[in-house]
PDB file of C-alpha atoms in Angstrom:
ATOM      1  CA  MET A 584      88.315 -33.330  77.850  1.00 93.00           C
ATOM      2  CA  LEU A 585      85.142 -33.536  79.812  1.00 96.00           C
ATOM      3  CA  THR A 586      81.838 -32.395  79.310  1.00 97.00           C
ATOM      4  CA  VAL A 587      79.032 -32.211  81.965  1.00 98.00           C
ATOM      5  CA  PHE A 588      75.145 -31.828  81.043  1.00 97.00           C
ATOM      6  CA  GLY A 589      72.922 -31.563  84.373  1.00 96.00           C
ATOM      7  CA  SER A 590      71.081 -28.884  86.405  1.00 95.00           C
ATOM      8  CA  VAL A 591      72.103 -26.125  87.642  1.00 97.00           C
ATOM      9  CA  ALA A 592      69.933 -24.590  90.804  1.00 97.00           C
ATOM     10  CA  LEU A 593      69.069 -22.632  93.970  1.00 98.00           C
ATOM     11  CA  ASP A 594      69.024 -24.895  96.399  1.00 97.00           C
ATOM     12  CA  THR A 595      67.817 -24.638  99.513  1.00 97.00           C
ATOM     13  CA  ILE A 596      69.003 -27.202 102.516  1.00 97.00           C
ATOM     14  CA  ARG A 597      66.582 -28.227 105.697  1.00 97.00           C
ATOM     15  CA  THR A 598      69.314 -30.130 107.816  1.00 97.00           C
ATOM     16  CA  PRO A 599      68.689 -30.485 111.707  1.00 96.00           C
ATOM     17  CA  LYS A 600      70.671 -28.135 112.462  1.00 95.00           C
ATOM     18  CA  ARG A 601      70.667 -25.861 109.924  1.00 96.00           C
ATOM     19  CA  THR A 602      68.755 -24.532 107.039  1.00 97.00           C
ATOM     20  CA  LEU A 603      70.072 -22.378 103.686  1.00 96.00           C
ATOM     21  CA  LYS A 604      68.635 -20.676 101.631  1.00 97.00           C
ATOM     22  CA  ASP A 605      68.938 -20.367  97.099  1.00 96.00           C
ATOM     23  CA  VAL A 606      72.673 -21.477  97.165  1.00 97.00           C
ATOM     24  CA  LEU A 607      74.363 -22.714  94.344  1.00 98.00           C
ATOM     25  CA  GLY A 608      74.002 -26.654  93.422  1.00 97.00           C
ATOM     26  CA  GLY A 609      72.006 -28.904  90.867  1.00 96.00           C
ATOM     27  CA  ALA A 610      73.817 -31.752  89.750  1.00 96.00           C
ATOM     28  CA  ALA A 611      76.095 -30.089  87.072  1.00 97.00           C
ATOM     29  CA  SER A 612      77.471 -27.558  89.792  1.00 98.00           C
ATOM     30  CA  TYR A 613      79.207 -30.906  92.125  1.00 98.00           C
ATOM     31  CA  ALA A 614      79.469 -33.528  88.848  1.00 98.00           C
ATOM     32  CA  ALA A 615      81.475 -30.263  87.350  1.00 98.00           C
ATOM     33  CA  VAL A 616      82.745 -29.260  91.133  1.00 97.00           C
ATOM     34  CA  SER A 617      83.755 -32.490  91.780  1.00 97.00           C
ATOM     35  CA  ALA A 618      84.431 -33.196  88.729  1.00 97.00           C
ATOM     36  CA  SER A 619      87.279 -29.929  87.801  1.00 96.00           C
ATOM     37  CA  ARG A 620      90.295 -31.570  90.360  1.00 95.00           C
ATOM     38  CA  PHE A 621      91.005 -33.922  88.000  1.00 95.00           C
ATOM     39  CA  ALA A 622      90.168 -32.684  84.094  1.00 96.00           C
ATOM     40  CA  LYS A 623      88.816 -30.195  82.315  1.00 96.00           C
ATOM     41  CA  THR A 624      85.655 -29.444  82.306  1.00 97.00           C
ATOM     42  CA  GLY A 625      83.045 -27.853  80.272  1.00 97.00           C
ATOM     43  CA  LEU A 626      79.625 -27.233  81.492  1.00 98.00           C
ATOM     44  CA  VAL A 627      75.760 -27.830  80.182  1.00 97.00           C
ATOM     45  CA  ALA A 628      72.984 -25.809  81.829  1.00 97.00           C
ATOM     46  CA  VAL A 629      70.627 -23.247  81.521  1.00 97.00           C
ATOM     47  CA  VAL A 630      70.199 -20.930  84.911  1.00 98.00           C
ATOM     48  CA  GLY A 631      67.747 -17.204  84.771  1.00 98.00           C
ATOM     49  CA  THR A 632      68.926 -13.625  84.537  1.00 98.00           C
ATOM     50  CA  ASP A 633      68.450 -14.405  88.698  1.00 98.00           C
ATOM     51  CA  LEU A 634      71.221 -16.579  89.069  1.00 98.00           C
ATOM     52  CA  PRO A 635      73.995 -14.297  91.409  1.00 98.00           C
ATOM     53  CA  GLU A 636      76.795 -12.752  89.911  1.00 98.00           C
ATOM     54  CA  ARG A 637      79.184 -14.790  92.549  1.00 98.00           C
ATOM     55  CA  ASP A 638      77.761 -17.985  91.900  1.00 98.00           C
ATOM     56  CA  ARG A 639      78.467 -17.420  88.081  1.00 98.00           C
ATOM     57  CA  ARG A 640      82.227 -16.949  89.303  1.00 98.00           C
ATOM     58  CA  THR A 641      82.036 -20.921  91.742  1.00 97.00           C
ATOM     59  CA  LEU A 642      81.669 -22.276  87.985  1.00 98.00           C
ATOM     60  CA  GLY A 643      83.632 -20.879  85.744  1.00 98.00           C
ATOM     61  CA  ARG A 644      86.117 -20.881  87.947  1.00 96.00           C
ATOM     62  CA  HIS A 645      85.715 -24.588  87.586  1.00 96.00           C
ATOM     63  CA  ALA A 646      84.320 -25.060  84.563  1.00 97.00           C
ATOM     64  CA  VAL A 647      84.922 -24.151  81.457  1.00 98.00           C
ATOM     65  CA  LEU A 648      81.509 -21.934  80.443  1.00 98.00           C
ATOM     66  CA  ASP A 649      80.672 -21.912  76.917  1.00 97.00           C
ATOM     67  CA  GLY A 650      77.506 -24.532  76.911  1.00 97.00           C
ATOM     68  CA  LEU A 651      75.851 -21.882  80.360  1.00 98.00           C
ATOM     69  CA  VAL A 652      72.960 -20.620  79.127  1.00 97.00           C
ATOM     70  CA  THR A 653      71.223 -17.907  80.128  1.00 97.00           C
ATOM     71  CA  ARG A 654      66.559 -16.986  79.858  1.00 97.00           C
ATOM     72  CA  PRO A 655      64.778 -14.760  81.189  1.00 97.00           C
ATOM     73  CA  GLY A 656      62.660 -15.485  84.699  1.00 97.00           C
ATOM     74  CA  LYS A 657      64.622 -18.095  87.108  1.00 98.00           C
ATOM     75  CA  THR A 658      67.095 -20.591  87.658  1.00 98.00           C
ATOM     76  CA  PHE A 659      65.520 -23.988  88.566  1.00 96.00           C
ATOM     77  CA  ARG A 660      65.102 -24.670  92.079  1.00 96.00           C
ATOM     78  CA  TYR A 661      64.618 -27.109  94.622  1.00 95.00           C
ATOM     79  CA  ASP A 662      63.960 -27.246  98.756  1.00 96.00           C
ATOM     80  CA  GLY A 663      64.247 -29.957 100.463  1.00 95.00           C
ATOM     81  CA  ARG A 664      64.819 -31.728 103.993  1.00 97.00           C
ATOM     82  CA  TYR A 665      66.874 -34.671 105.851  1.00 96.00           C
ATOM     83  CA  ASP A 666      66.031 -36.430 108.955  1.00 96.00           C
ATOM     84  CA  ARG A 667      67.645 -36.286 112.341  1.00 95.00           C
ATOM     85  CA  THR A 668      69.493 -39.418 109.946  1.00 93.00           C
ATOM     86  CA  LEU A 669      70.662 -37.541 106.994  1.00 93.00           C
ATOM     87  CA  SER A 670      69.584 -40.444 105.137  1.00 88.00           C
ATOM     88  CA  VAL A 671      66.200 -39.498 104.454  1.00 90.00           C
ATOM     89  CA  ARG A 672      65.367 -36.121 101.485  1.00 91.00           C
ATOM     90  CA  THR A 673      61.767 -35.409 101.667  1.00 93.00           C
ATOM     91  CA  THR A 674      60.884 -32.717  98.628  1.00 91.00           C
ATOM     92  CA  ILE A 675      59.049 -29.294  99.718  1.00 95.00           C
ATOM     93  CA  LYS A 676      59.216 -27.717  97.068  1.00 94.00           C
ATOM     94  CA  THR A 677      60.359 -28.146  92.679  1.00 91.00           C
ATOM     95  CA  GLU A 678      60.610 -25.277  90.192  1.00 94.00           C
ATOM     96  CA  LEU A 679      61.829 -26.713  86.840  1.00 92.00           C
ATOM     97  CA  ASN A 680      61.502 -22.139  86.026  1.00 96.00           C
ATOM     98  CA  VAL A 681      64.574 -21.678  82.968  1.00 96.00           C
ATOM     99  CA  LEU A 682      65.162 -25.620  83.730  1.00 92.00           C
ATOM    100  CA  ASP A 683      61.285 -26.706  81.990  1.00 90.00           C
ATOM    101  CA  GLY A 684      61.847 -27.420  77.976  1.00 88.00           C
ATOM    102  CA  PHE A 685      65.363 -26.367  77.481  1.00 91.00           C
ATOM    103  CA  ARG A 686      66.861 -27.703  74.950  1.00 90.00           C
ATOM    104  CA  PRO A 687      70.848 -27.720  75.376  1.00 90.00           C
ATOM    105  CA  THR A 688      73.064 -27.277  72.710  1.00 89.00           C
ATOM    106  CA  LEU A 689      76.430 -28.770  71.776  1.00 91.00           C
ATOM    107  CA  PRO A 690      79.231 -25.522  71.784  1.00 93.00           C
ATOM    108  CA  GLY A 691      81.454 -25.453  69.327  1.00 91.00           C
ATOM    109  CA  THR A 692      84.521 -25.480  71.977  1.00 92.00           C
ATOM    110  CA  TYR A 693      83.235 -28.943  73.471  1.00 93.00           C
ATOM    111  CA  ALA A 694      83.392 -30.536  70.662  1.00 84.00           C
ATOM    112  CA  SER A 695      86.283 -32.554  70.938  1.00 84.00           C
ATOM    113  CA  SER A 696      85.233 -33.973  74.289  1.00 91.00           C
ATOM    114  CA  ARG A 697      86.358 -37.066  74.411  1.00 92.00           C
ATOM    115  CA  TYR A 698      84.572 -38.068  77.883  1.00 96.00           C
ATOM    116  CA  VAL A 699      80.859 -36.840  78.702  1.00 97.00           C
ATOM    117  CA  TYR A 700      79.178 -37.052  82.039  1.00 98.00           C
ATOM    118  CA  LEU A 701      74.494 -37.712  81.212  1.00 97.00           C
ATOM    119  CA  ALA A 702      73.276 -36.272  84.583  1.00 95.00           C
ATOM    120  CA  ASN A 703      69.669 -36.800  85.644  1.00 90.00           C
ATOM    121  CA  ASN A 704      68.170 -34.667  83.153  1.00 90.00           C
ATOM    122  CA  ASP A 705      64.830 -35.677  81.433  1.00 91.00           C
ATOM    123  CA  PRO A 706      66.644 -39.359  78.832  1.00 94.00           C
ATOM    124  CA  ASP A 707      65.263 -37.270  76.123  1.00 93.00           C
ATOM    125  CA  GLN A 708      67.484 -35.087  76.414  1.00 92.00           C
ATOM    126  CA  ASN A 709      70.131 -36.624  77.520  1.00 94.00           C
ATOM    127  CA  LEU A 710      70.056 -38.242  74.042  1.00 93.00           C
ATOM    128  CA  ALA A 711      69.761 -35.404  72.169  1.00 91.00           C
ATOM    129  CA  LEU A 712      72.672 -34.218  73.047  1.00 93.00           C
ATOM    130  CA  LEU A 713      75.066 -37.494  73.371  1.00 93.00           C
ATOM    131  CA  GLU A 714      74.020 -37.419  69.283  1.00 90.00           C
ATOM    132  CA  LYS A 715      76.087 -34.538  68.779  1.00 89.00           C
ATOM    133  CA  PHE A 716      79.490 -36.839  70.375  1.00 88.00           C
ATOM    134  CA  GLY A 717      80.964 -38.422  67.133  1.00 77.00           C
ATOM    135  CA  ARG A 718      83.835 -39.909  68.735  1.00 75.00           C
ATOM    136  CA  ALA A 719      82.725 -39.936  72.650  1.00 83.00           C
ATOM    137  CA  ARG A 720      85.353 -42.505  73.945  1.00 86.00           C
ATOM    138  CA  PHE A 721      83.443 -43.229  76.903  1.00 95.00           C
ATOM    139  CA  SER A 722      80.214 -41.895  78.231  1.00 96.00           C
ATOM    140  CA  MET A 723      77.745 -42.259  81.504  1.00 98.00           C
ATOM    141  CA  CYS A 724      74.532 -41.383  82.522  1.00 97.00           C
ATOM    142  CA  ASP A 725      72.391 -40.829  85.540  1.00 97.00           C
ATOM    143  CA  THR A 726      68.443 -40.983  86.352  1.00 94.00           C
ATOM    144  CA  ILE A 727      65.933 -40.081  89.283  1.00 91.00           C
ATOM    145  CA  ASP A 728      62.877 -41.768  90.296  1.00 90.00           C
ATOM    146  CA  PHE A 729      61.213 -39.269  87.840  1.00 90.00           C
ATOM    147  CA  TRP A 730      62.366 -39.752  84.469  1.00 93.00           C
ATOM    148  CA  ILE A 731      61.584 -43.755  85.067  1.00 95.00           C
ATOM    149  CA  LYS A 732      58.231 -43.264  86.819  1.00 94.00           C
ATOM    150  CA  THR A 733      57.309 -41.246  83.567  1.00 94.00           C
ATOM    151  CA  LYS A 734      60.080 -42.058  81.264  1.00 96.00           C
ATOM    152  CA  ARG A 735      61.049 -46.152  81.361  1.00 97.00           C
ATOM    153  CA  SER A 736      61.175 -45.985  77.970  1.00 97.00           C
ATOM    154  CA  SER A 737      63.545 -43.195  77.463  1.00 97.00           C
ATOM    155  CA  VAL A 738      65.798 -44.348  80.526  1.00 98.00           C
ATOM    156  CA  ILE A 739      66.111 -47.415  78.426  1.00 98.00           C
ATOM    157  CA  LYS A 740      66.922 -46.239  75.381  1.00 97.00           C
ATOM    158  CA  LEU A 741      69.908 -43.591  76.950  1.00 97.00           C
ATOM    159  CA  MET A 742      71.805 -46.642  78.921  1.00 98.00           C
ATOM    160  CA  LYS A 743      71.706 -48.858  75.408  1.00 97.00           C
ATOM    161  CA  ARG A 744      73.686 -45.528  74.278  1.00 95.00           C
ATOM    162  CA  THR A 745      76.393 -44.303  77.070  1.00 96.00           C
ATOM    163  CA  ASP A 746      79.400 -46.646  78.009  1.00 96.00           C
ATOM    164  CA  ALA A 747      77.309 -46.556  82.347  1.00 97.00           C
ATOM    165  CA  ALA A 748      74.889 -46.124  83.864  1.00 98.00           C
ATOM    166  CA  ILE A 749      74.859 -44.931  87.502  1.00 98.00           C
ATOM    167  CA  MET A 750      72.247 -45.151  90.321  1.00 97.00           C
ATOM    168  CA  ASN A 751      71.652 -45.125  93.917  1.00 94.00           C
ATOM    169  CA  ASP A 752      69.782 -48.662  95.338  1.00 95.00           C
ATOM    170  CA  SER A 753      66.208 -47.348  95.191  1.00 94.00           C
ATOM    171  CA  GLU A 754      66.388 -45.860  91.257  1.00 96.00           C
ATOM    172  CA  ALA A 755      67.173 -49.601  90.671  1.00 97.00           C
ATOM    173  CA  ARG A 756      64.967 -50.815  92.344  1.00 97.00           C
ATOM    174  CA  LEU A 757      61.818 -49.421  90.941  1.00 97.00           C
ATOM    175  CA  LEU A 758      63.633 -49.151  87.373  1.00 98.00           C
ATOM    176  CA  ALA A 759      63.889 -53.586  87.988  1.00 98.00           C
ATOM    177  CA  GLY A 760      60.926 -54.169  89.824  1.00 97.00           C
ATOM    178  CA  GLU A 761      62.839 -55.809  92.209  1.00 96.00           C
ATOM    179  CA  ASP A 762      64.184 -56.192  96.158  1.00 95.00           C
ATOM    180  CA  ASN A 763      67.662 -57.813  95.754  1.00 97.00           C
ATOM    181  CA  LEU A 764      70.221 -55.633  94.402  1.00 97.00           C
ATOM    182  CA  ALA A 765      71.608 -58.006  92.385  1.00 96.00           C
ATOM    183  CA  ARG A 766      69.022 -59.224  90.360  1.00 97.00           C
ATOM    184  CA  CYS A 767      68.147 -55.892  89.664  1.00 98.00           C
ATOM    185  CA  ALA A 768      72.124 -55.534  88.699  1.00 98.00           C
ATOM    186  CA  LYS A 769      71.221 -58.158  86.298  1.00 97.00           C
ATOM    187  CA  LYS A 770      67.373 -57.337  84.898  1.00 98.00           C
ATOM    188  CA  ILE A 771      68.621 -54.172  84.312  1.00 98.00           C
ATOM    189  CA  ARG A 772      71.777 -55.251  81.920  1.00 98.00           C
ATOM    190  CA  ARG A 773      70.289 -57.722  80.631  1.00 97.00           C
ATOM    191  CA  GLU A 774      67.553 -54.953  79.424  1.00 98.00           C
ATOM    192  CA  SER A 775      70.071 -52.037  78.383  1.00 97.00           C
ATOM    193  CA  GLY A 776      72.698 -53.936  77.040  1.00 97.00           C
ATOM    194  CA  VAL A 777      74.539 -51.560  79.636  1.00 98.00           C
ATOM    195  CA  PRO A 778      78.399 -52.750  79.650  1.00 97.00           C
ATOM    196  CA  PHE A 779      79.274 -51.286  82.729  1.00 98.00           C
ATOM    197  CA  LEU A 780      76.318 -50.592  85.712  1.00 98.00           C
ATOM    198  CA  ILE A 781      77.317 -48.604  88.788  1.00 98.00           C
ATOM    199  CA  ILE A 782      74.866 -48.260  91.851  1.00 98.00           C
ATOM    200  CA  LYS A 783      75.146 -46.642  94.770  1.00 96.00           C
ATOM    201  CA  LYS A 784      74.644 -47.394  98.643  1.00 92.00           C
ATOM    202  CA  GLY A 785      74.769 -43.530 100.158  1.00 87.00           C
ATOM    203  CA  GLU A 786      77.692 -43.573 103.169  1.00 86.00           C
ATOM    204  CA  HIS A 787      78.056 -47.165 102.502  1.00 90.00           C
ATOM    205  CA  GLY A 788      79.377 -47.129  99.205  1.00 92.00           C
ATOM    206  CA  ALA A 789      79.029 -48.244  95.596  1.00 96.00           C
ATOM    207  CA  LEU A 790      78.335 -51.535  93.474  1.00 97.00           C
ATOM    208  CA  MET A 791      80.129 -52.325  90.015  1.00 98.00           C
ATOM    209  CA  PHE A 792      78.568 -54.847  87.067  1.00 98.00           C
ATOM    210  CA  TYR A 793      80.015 -56.027  84.542  1.00 97.00           C
ATOM    211  CA  LYS A 794      79.986 -58.889  82.452  1.00 95.00           C
ATOM    212  CA  GLN A 795      79.256 -61.823  85.179  1.00 93.00           C
ATOM    213  CA  LYS A 796      80.782 -60.062  87.972  1.00 96.00           C
ATOM    214  CA  VAL A 797      81.193 -56.965  90.972  1.00 96.00           C
ATOM    215  CA  VAL A 798      83.488 -54.623  92.389  1.00 95.00           C
ATOM    216  CA  ALA A 799      82.263 -53.320  96.147  1.00 94.00           C
ATOM    217  CA  ALA A 800      83.762 -49.838  96.798  1.00 93.00           C
ATOM    218  CA  PRO A 801      83.044 -49.027 100.887  1.00 92.00           C
ATOM    219  CA  GLY A 802      82.286 -46.004 101.401  1.00 90.00           C
ATOM    220  CA  TYR A 803      85.166 -43.631 103.008  1.00 90.00           C
ATOM    221  CA  LEU A 804      84.277 -43.721 106.556  1.00 88.00           C
ATOM    222  CA  LEU A 805      83.570 -40.100 108.220  1.00 91.00           C
ATOM    223  CA  GLU A 806      83.036 -38.623 112.070  1.00 89.00           C
ATOM    224  CA  LYS A 807      80.845 -36.474 110.928  1.00 91.00           C
ATOM    225  CA  VAL A 808      78.480 -35.826 108.016  1.00 94.00           C
ATOM    226  CA  VAL A 809      76.718 -32.565 107.872  1.00 96.00           C
ATOM    227  CA  ASP A 810      75.648 -32.500 104.230  1.00 96.00           C
ATOM    228  CA  PRO A 811      74.735 -35.707 102.170  1.00 95.00           C
ATOM    229  CA  THR A 812      72.808 -33.189  98.996  1.00 95.00           C
ATOM    230  CA  GLY A 813      75.730 -33.613  95.924  1.00 95.00           C
ATOM    231  CA  ALA A 814      77.419 -36.427  97.306  1.00 95.00           C
ATOM    232  CA  GLY A 815      76.386 -38.919  94.621  1.00 95.00           C
ATOM    233  CA  ASP A 816      76.634 -36.323  91.652  1.00 96.00           C
ATOM    234  CA  ALA A 817      80.594 -36.174  93.178  1.00 97.00           C
ATOM    235  CA  PHE A 818      81.149 -39.438  92.607  1.00 97.00           C
ATOM    236  CA  ALA A 819      79.800 -39.514  89.297  1.00 98.00           C
ATOM    237  CA  GLY A 820      81.698 -36.202  88.591  1.00 98.00           C
ATOM    238  CA  ALA A 821      84.897 -37.433  90.625  1.00 97.00           C
ATOM    239  CA  MET A 822      84.815 -41.087  88.683  1.00 97.00           C
ATOM    240  CA  MET A 823      84.162 -39.685  85.148  1.00 97.00           C
ATOM    241  CA  GLY A 824      87.018 -36.503  85.948  1.00 97.00           C
ATOM    242  CA  TYR A 825      89.938 -39.865  87.067  1.00 96.00           C
ATOM    243  CA  LEU A 826      88.640 -41.173  83.252  1.00 96.00           C
ATOM    244  CA  ALA A 827      89.824 -37.816  81.073  1.00 95.00           C
ATOM    245  CA  SER A 828      92.281 -37.422  82.936  1.00 94.00           C
ATOM    246  CA  GLN A 829      94.471 -40.928  81.909  1.00 90.00           C
ATOM    247  CA  ASP A 830      92.712 -41.027  77.989  1.00 79.00           C
ATOM    248  CA  SER A 831      94.543 -43.996  78.008  1.00 73.00           C
ATOM    249  CA  GLY A 832      92.609 -44.700  74.811  1.00 75.00           C
ATOM    250  CA  VAL A 833      90.713 -47.432  76.100  1.00 83.00           C
ATOM    251  CA  ILE A 834      89.218 -47.624  79.229  1.00 87.00           C
ATOM    252  CA  ARG A 835      89.873 -50.962  81.492  1.00 90.00           C
ATOM    253  CA  VAL A 836      88.605 -52.277  84.509  1.00 93.00           C
ATOM    254  CA  ARG A 837      91.097 -51.564  86.248  1.00 93.00           C
ATOM    255  CA  ASP A 838      90.688 -47.730  85.691  1.00 94.00           C
ATOM    256  CA  LEU A 839      87.005 -47.944  86.312  1.00 96.00           C
ATOM    257  CA  LYS A 840      87.761 -49.081  89.745  1.00 94.00           C
ATOM    258  CA  ARG A 841      90.288 -47.173  91.128  1.00 94.00           C
ATOM    259  CA  ALA A 842      88.158 -43.647  89.123  1.00 96.00           C
ATOM    260  CA  MET A 843      85.286 -45.513  92.279  1.00 96.00           C
ATOM    261  CA  ILE A 844      87.873 -44.665  94.358  1.00 94.00           C
ATOM    262  CA  PHE A 845      88.114 -41.556  93.603  1.00 95.00           C
ATOM    263  CA  GLY A 846      84.478 -41.129  93.384  1.00 96.00           C
ATOM    264  CA  ASN A 847      84.033 -42.165  97.165  1.00 95.00           C
ATOM    265  CA  VAL A 848      87.068 -39.702  98.082  1.00 95.00           C
ATOM    266  CA  MET A 849      85.231 -36.677  96.754  1.00 96.00           C
ATOM    267  CA  GLY A 850      81.253 -37.932  97.562  1.00 96.00           C
ATOM    268  CA  SER A 851      83.396 -37.910 101.833  1.00 95.00           C
ATOM    269  CA  PHE A 852      84.675 -34.333 100.276  1.00 96.00           C
ATOM    270  CA  ALA A 853      81.537 -32.905  99.320  1.00 96.00           C
ATOM    271  CA  VAL A 854      79.143 -34.334 103.033  1.00 96.00           C
ATOM    272  CA  GLU A 855      81.999 -32.837 105.913  1.00 95.00           C
ATOM    273  CA  ARG A 856      79.890 -29.376 104.568  1.00 96.00           C
ATOM    274  CA  TYR A 857      77.413 -27.569 103.816  1.00 96.00           C
ATOM    275  CA  GLY A 858      75.751 -27.321  99.853  1.00 96.00           C
ATOM    276  CA  LEU A 859      79.020 -27.449  97.348  1.00 97.00           C
ATOM    277  CA  ASP A 860      81.472 -25.495 100.535  1.00 95.00           C
ATOM    278  CA  GLY A 861      82.969 -29.504 101.182  1.00 94.00           C
ATOM    279  CA  LEU A 862      83.557 -29.504  96.675  1.00 95.00           C
ATOM    280  CA  LEU A 863      84.680 -26.219  97.155  1.00 94.00           C
ATOM    281  CA  GLY A 864      86.639 -26.785  99.467  1.00 89.00           C
ATOM    282  CA  ALA A 865      89.000 -29.844  98.330  1.00 84.00           C
ATOM    283  CA  GLY A 866      91.207 -27.872  96.273  1.00 65.00           C
ATOM    284  CA  ARG A 867      94.226 -28.591  97.815  1.00 63.00           C
ATOM    285  CA  LYS A 868      95.258 -31.657  95.157  1.00 62.00           C
ATOM    286  CA  GLY A 869      97.057 -33.640  97.921  1.00 78.00           C
ATOM    287  CA  ALA A 870      94.361 -33.476 100.605  1.00 86.00           C
ATOM    288  CA  ILE A 871      92.923 -35.374  97.668  1.00 91.00           C
ATOM    289  CA  THR A 872      95.260 -38.224  96.493  1.00 88.00           C
ATOM    290  CA  GLY A 873      95.525 -38.905 100.804  1.00 89.00           C
ATOM    291  CA  ARG A 874      92.170 -39.205 101.487  1.00 90.00           C
ATOM    292  CA  ALA A 875      92.172 -41.860  98.688  1.00 90.00           C
ATOM    293  CA  ASP A 876      96.156 -42.852  99.827  1.00 88.00           C
ATOM    294  CA  LYS A 877      93.855 -43.909 103.145  1.00 88.00           C
ATOM    295  CA  TYR A 878      91.356 -45.501 101.324  1.00 85.00           C
ATOM    296  CA  THR A 879      93.340 -47.855  99.662  1.00 84.00           C
ATOM    297  CA  SER A 880      95.622 -48.414 102.458  1.00 80.00           C
ATOM    298  CA  SER A 881      92.509 -49.876 104.427  1.00 69.00           C
ATOM    299  CA  PHE A 882      90.974 -51.404 101.371  1.00 59.00           C
ATOM    300  CA  PRO A 883      93.737 -52.110  98.816  1.00 51.00           C
ATOM    301  CA  HIS A 884      92.411 -52.937  95.160  1.00 49.00           C
TER     302      HIS A 884
END
């Protein structure tokens, strides 16, 4: 089983062609739905009493919700606008609401999880939850620029406790204080000791740094992108879901390489439609493996 801890949100997404208001989103939602295509996934998150029942049902179709806490008040909200190229997103407003001060607990039904994904939460919250897993086989954490700026030491402390860390290229540059990604990775891994560092590069795919080596996984090429929201979370969720589905006892580099392929594939589904619709529409296993096969035929691993 895989446990995903992160935010469930009601997003407002503004693109040049369409604006969506109060749609189901959040890092945990994208990651859990993506991961669920591969493995049983348990969700740890907090929502307010205003979360529509249809959204709760959507999450419940894809994840175990024993760790989804409902508190009086409003659900976390995010409002952002993309530029005409869909490559730059500007934050208009963030409302933490019930997420502010949330202290996660681990349901007994999740205690046997051997795989743990800690999304871009407060790193101290992530650490507190991670400590509740006695024998996690593989754990991975994410972060965002806000935590790097305000809690850098906690971000590094969290990375010291995980098997892998994932972040985008701008976050890696901010964390390392370097422009060159190779130097960024070297500095971050030296300081944190994290065995595997994955740096996402948007439509260009991702890089995985380990030991003295690097693996490049190009993005899945699409002719049409409508909404990049959640693509990185879908990537991470698919990686963790794939690893959990293999559960081979020892995580090998070749497993991580294969996981990155599925990460790029699920990210491609995410950006083809608005909000979570792309991931929700990627339900046919044949569609996912077919796209993965197409990917590997043009880029053999």
